[in-house]
Short mmCIF file of N, CA and C in Angstrom, two decimals:
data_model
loop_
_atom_site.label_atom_id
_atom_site.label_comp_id
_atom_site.label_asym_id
_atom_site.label_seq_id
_atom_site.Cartn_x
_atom_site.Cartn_y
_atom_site.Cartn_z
N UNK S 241 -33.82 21.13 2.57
CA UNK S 241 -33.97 22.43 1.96
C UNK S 241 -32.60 23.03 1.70
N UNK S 242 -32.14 23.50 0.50
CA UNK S 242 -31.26 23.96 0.39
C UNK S 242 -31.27 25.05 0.10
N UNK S 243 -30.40 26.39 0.63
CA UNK S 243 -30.50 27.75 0.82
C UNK S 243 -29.36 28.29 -0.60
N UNK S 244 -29.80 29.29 -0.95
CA UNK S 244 -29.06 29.99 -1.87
C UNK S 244 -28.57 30.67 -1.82
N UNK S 245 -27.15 31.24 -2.36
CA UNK S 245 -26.10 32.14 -1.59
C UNK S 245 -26.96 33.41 -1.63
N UNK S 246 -28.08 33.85 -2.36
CA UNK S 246 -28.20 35.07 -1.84
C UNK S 246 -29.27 34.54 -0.59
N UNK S 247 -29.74 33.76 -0.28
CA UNK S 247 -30.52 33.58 0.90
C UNK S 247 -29.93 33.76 2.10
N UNK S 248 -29.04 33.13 1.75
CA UNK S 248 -27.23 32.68 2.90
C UNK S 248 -26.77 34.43 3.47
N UNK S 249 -26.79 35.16 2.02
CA UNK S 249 -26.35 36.71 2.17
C UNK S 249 -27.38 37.93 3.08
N UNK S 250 -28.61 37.36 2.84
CA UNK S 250 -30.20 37.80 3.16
C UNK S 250 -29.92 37.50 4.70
N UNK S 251 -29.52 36.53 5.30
CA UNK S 251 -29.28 36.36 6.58
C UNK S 251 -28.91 36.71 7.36
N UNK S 252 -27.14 36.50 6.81
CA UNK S 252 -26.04 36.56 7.43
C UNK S 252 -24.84 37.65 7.11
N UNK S 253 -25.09 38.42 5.84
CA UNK S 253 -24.36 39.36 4.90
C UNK S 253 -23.56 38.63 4.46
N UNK S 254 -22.62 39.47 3.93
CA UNK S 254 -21.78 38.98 2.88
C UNK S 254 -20.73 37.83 3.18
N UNK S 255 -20.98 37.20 2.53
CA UNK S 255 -19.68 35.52 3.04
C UNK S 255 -18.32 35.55 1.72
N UNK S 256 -17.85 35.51 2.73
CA UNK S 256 -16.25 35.44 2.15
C UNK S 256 -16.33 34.38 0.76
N UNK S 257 -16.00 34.19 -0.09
CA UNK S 257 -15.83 33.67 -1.20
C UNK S 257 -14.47 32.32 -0.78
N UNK S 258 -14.34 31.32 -1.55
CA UNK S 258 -13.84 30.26 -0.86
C UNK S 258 -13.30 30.15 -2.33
N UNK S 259 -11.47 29.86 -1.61
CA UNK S 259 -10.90 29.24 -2.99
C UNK S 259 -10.41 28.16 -2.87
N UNK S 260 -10.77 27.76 -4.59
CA UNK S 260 -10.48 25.93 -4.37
C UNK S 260 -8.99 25.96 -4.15
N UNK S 261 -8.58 24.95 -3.78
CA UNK S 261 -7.25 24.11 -3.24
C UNK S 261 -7.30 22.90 -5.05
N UNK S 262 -5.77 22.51 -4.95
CA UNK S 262 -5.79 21.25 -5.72
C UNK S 262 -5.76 20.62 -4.65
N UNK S 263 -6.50 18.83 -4.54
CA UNK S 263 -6.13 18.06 -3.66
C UNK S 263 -4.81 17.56 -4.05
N UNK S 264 -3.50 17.27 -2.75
CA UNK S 264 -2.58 16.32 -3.12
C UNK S 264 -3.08 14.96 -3.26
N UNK S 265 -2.21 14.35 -4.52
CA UNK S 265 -1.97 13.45 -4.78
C UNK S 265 -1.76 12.42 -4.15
N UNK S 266 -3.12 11.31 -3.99
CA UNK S 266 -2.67 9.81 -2.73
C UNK S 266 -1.71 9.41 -3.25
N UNK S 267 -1.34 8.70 -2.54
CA UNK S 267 -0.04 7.91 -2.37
C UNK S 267 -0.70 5.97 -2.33
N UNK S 268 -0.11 5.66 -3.16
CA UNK S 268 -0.34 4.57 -3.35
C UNK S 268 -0.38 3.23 -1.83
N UNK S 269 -1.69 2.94 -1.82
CA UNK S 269 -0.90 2.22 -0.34
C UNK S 269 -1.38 0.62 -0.27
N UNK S 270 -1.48 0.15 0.22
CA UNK S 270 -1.58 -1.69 0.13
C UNK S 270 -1.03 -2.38 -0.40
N UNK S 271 -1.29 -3.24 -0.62
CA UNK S 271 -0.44 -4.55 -1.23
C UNK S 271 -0.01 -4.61 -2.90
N UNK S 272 0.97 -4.72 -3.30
CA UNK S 272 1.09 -4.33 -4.41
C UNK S 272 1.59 -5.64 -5.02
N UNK S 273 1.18 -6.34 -6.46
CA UNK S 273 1.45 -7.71 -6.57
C UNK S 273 2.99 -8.51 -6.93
N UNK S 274 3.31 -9.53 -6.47
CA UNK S 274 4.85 -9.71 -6.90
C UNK S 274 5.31 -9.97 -8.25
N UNK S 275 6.51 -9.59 -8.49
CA UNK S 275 6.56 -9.60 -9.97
C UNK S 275 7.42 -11.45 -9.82
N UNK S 276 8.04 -11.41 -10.85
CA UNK S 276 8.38 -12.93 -11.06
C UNK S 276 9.95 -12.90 -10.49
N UNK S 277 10.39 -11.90 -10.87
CA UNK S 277 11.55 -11.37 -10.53
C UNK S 277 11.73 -11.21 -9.05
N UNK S 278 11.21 -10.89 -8.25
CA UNK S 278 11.28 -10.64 -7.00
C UNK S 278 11.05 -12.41 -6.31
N UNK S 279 10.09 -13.07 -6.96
CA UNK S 279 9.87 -14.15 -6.80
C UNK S 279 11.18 -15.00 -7.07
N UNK S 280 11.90 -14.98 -7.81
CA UNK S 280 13.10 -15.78 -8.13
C UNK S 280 14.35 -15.01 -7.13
N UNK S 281 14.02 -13.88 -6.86
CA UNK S 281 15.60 -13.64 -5.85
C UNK S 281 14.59 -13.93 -4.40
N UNK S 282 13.75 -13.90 -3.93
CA UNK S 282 13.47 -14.58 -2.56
C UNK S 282 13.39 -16.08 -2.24
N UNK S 283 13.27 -16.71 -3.92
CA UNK S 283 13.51 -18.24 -3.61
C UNK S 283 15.27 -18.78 -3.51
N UNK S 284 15.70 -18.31 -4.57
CA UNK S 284 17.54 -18.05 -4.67
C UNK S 284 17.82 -17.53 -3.16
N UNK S 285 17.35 -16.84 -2.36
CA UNK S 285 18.15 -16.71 -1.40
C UNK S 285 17.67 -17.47 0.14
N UNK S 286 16.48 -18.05 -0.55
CA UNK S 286 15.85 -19.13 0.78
C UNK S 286 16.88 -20.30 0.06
N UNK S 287 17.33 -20.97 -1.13
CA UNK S 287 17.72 -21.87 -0.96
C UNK S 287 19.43 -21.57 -0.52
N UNK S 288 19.86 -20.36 -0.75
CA UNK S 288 21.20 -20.17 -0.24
C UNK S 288 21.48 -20.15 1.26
N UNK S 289 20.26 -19.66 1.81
CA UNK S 289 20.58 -19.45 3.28
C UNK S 289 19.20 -20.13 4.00
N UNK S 290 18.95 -21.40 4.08
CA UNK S 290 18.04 -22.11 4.84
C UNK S 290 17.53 -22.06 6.09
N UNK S 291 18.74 -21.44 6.44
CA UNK S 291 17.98 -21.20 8.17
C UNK S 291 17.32 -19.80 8.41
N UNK S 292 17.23 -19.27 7.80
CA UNK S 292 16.21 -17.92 7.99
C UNK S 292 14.79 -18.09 8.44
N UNK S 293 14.12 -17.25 9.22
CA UNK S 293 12.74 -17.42 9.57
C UNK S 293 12.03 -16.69 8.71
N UNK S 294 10.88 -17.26 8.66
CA UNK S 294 9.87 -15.94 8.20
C UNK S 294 9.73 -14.74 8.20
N UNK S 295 9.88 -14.73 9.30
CA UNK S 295 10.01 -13.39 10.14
C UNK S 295 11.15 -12.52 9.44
N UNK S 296 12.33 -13.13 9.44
CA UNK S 296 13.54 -12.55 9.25
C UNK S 296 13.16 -12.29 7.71
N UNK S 297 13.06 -13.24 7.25
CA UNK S 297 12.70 -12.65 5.15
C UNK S 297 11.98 -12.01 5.01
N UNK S 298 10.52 -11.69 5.84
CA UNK S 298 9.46 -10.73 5.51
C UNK S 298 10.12 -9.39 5.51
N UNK S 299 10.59 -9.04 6.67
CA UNK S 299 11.52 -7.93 7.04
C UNK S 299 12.20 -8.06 6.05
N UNK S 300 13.10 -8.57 5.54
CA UNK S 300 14.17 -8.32 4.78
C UNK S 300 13.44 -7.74 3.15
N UNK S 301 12.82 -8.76 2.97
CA UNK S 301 11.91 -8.27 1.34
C UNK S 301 10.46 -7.37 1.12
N UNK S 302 10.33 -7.32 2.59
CA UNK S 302 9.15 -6.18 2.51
C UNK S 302 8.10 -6.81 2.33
N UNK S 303 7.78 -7.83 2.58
CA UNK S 303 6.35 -9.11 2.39
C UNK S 303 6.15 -9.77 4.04
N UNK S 304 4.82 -9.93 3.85
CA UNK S 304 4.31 -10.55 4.89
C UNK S 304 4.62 -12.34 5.23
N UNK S 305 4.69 -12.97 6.36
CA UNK S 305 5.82 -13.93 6.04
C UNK S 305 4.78 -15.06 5.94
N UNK S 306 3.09 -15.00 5.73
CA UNK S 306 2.73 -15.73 5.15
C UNK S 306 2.73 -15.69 3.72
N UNK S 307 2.95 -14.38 2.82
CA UNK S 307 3.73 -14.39 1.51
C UNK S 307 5.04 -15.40 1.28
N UNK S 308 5.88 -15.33 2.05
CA UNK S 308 6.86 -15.86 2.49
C UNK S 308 6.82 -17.91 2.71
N UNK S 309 5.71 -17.92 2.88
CA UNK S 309 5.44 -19.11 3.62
C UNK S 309 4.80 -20.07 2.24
N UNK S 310 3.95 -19.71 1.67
CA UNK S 310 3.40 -19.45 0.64
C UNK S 310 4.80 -20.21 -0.65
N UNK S 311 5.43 -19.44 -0.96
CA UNK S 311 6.72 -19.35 -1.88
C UNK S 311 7.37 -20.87 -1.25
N UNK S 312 7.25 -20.87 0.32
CA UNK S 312 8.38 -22.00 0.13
C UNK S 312 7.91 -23.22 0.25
N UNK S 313 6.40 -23.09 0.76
CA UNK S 313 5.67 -24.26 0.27
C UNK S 313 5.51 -24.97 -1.30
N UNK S 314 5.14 -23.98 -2.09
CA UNK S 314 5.18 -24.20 -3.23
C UNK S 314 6.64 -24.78 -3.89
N UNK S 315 7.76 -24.32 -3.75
CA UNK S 315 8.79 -24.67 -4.35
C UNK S 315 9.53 -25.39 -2.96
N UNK S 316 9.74 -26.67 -2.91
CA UNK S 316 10.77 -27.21 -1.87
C UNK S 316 11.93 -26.75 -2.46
#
């Protein structure tokens, strides 16, 4: 059952009037896809510096280091 503001008023008296808000703006969040470019400087710098871990490149490029893992499988 839904009540009607004068029902609401009939009740309870007069109710304050409510002003809208704009909602802020989300913020973009999850995974966002790699471009080709980003793809060519994380392979250029796995083949410059070989001993890096996963770990250490995820951190460094902002990717998860099965992203990471992924890339260097594909390209020896």
């Amino acid at each position: 059952m839904n009540l009607s503001r004068e029902a609401i008023e009939r009740l309870m008296g007069p109710q304050p009037t409510i002003t809208k808000t704009v909602a802020v703006e989300k913020t973009k969040e999850g995974w966002s896809p790699m471009t080709e470019k980003e793809k060519a400087n994380i392979l250029r710098f796995i083949k410059e510096n070989p001993t890096f871990s996963y770990k250490e490149l995820s951190k460094k490029f902002g990717r998860a280091p099965s992203v990471i893992w992924v890339l260097r499988k594909k390209n020896p």
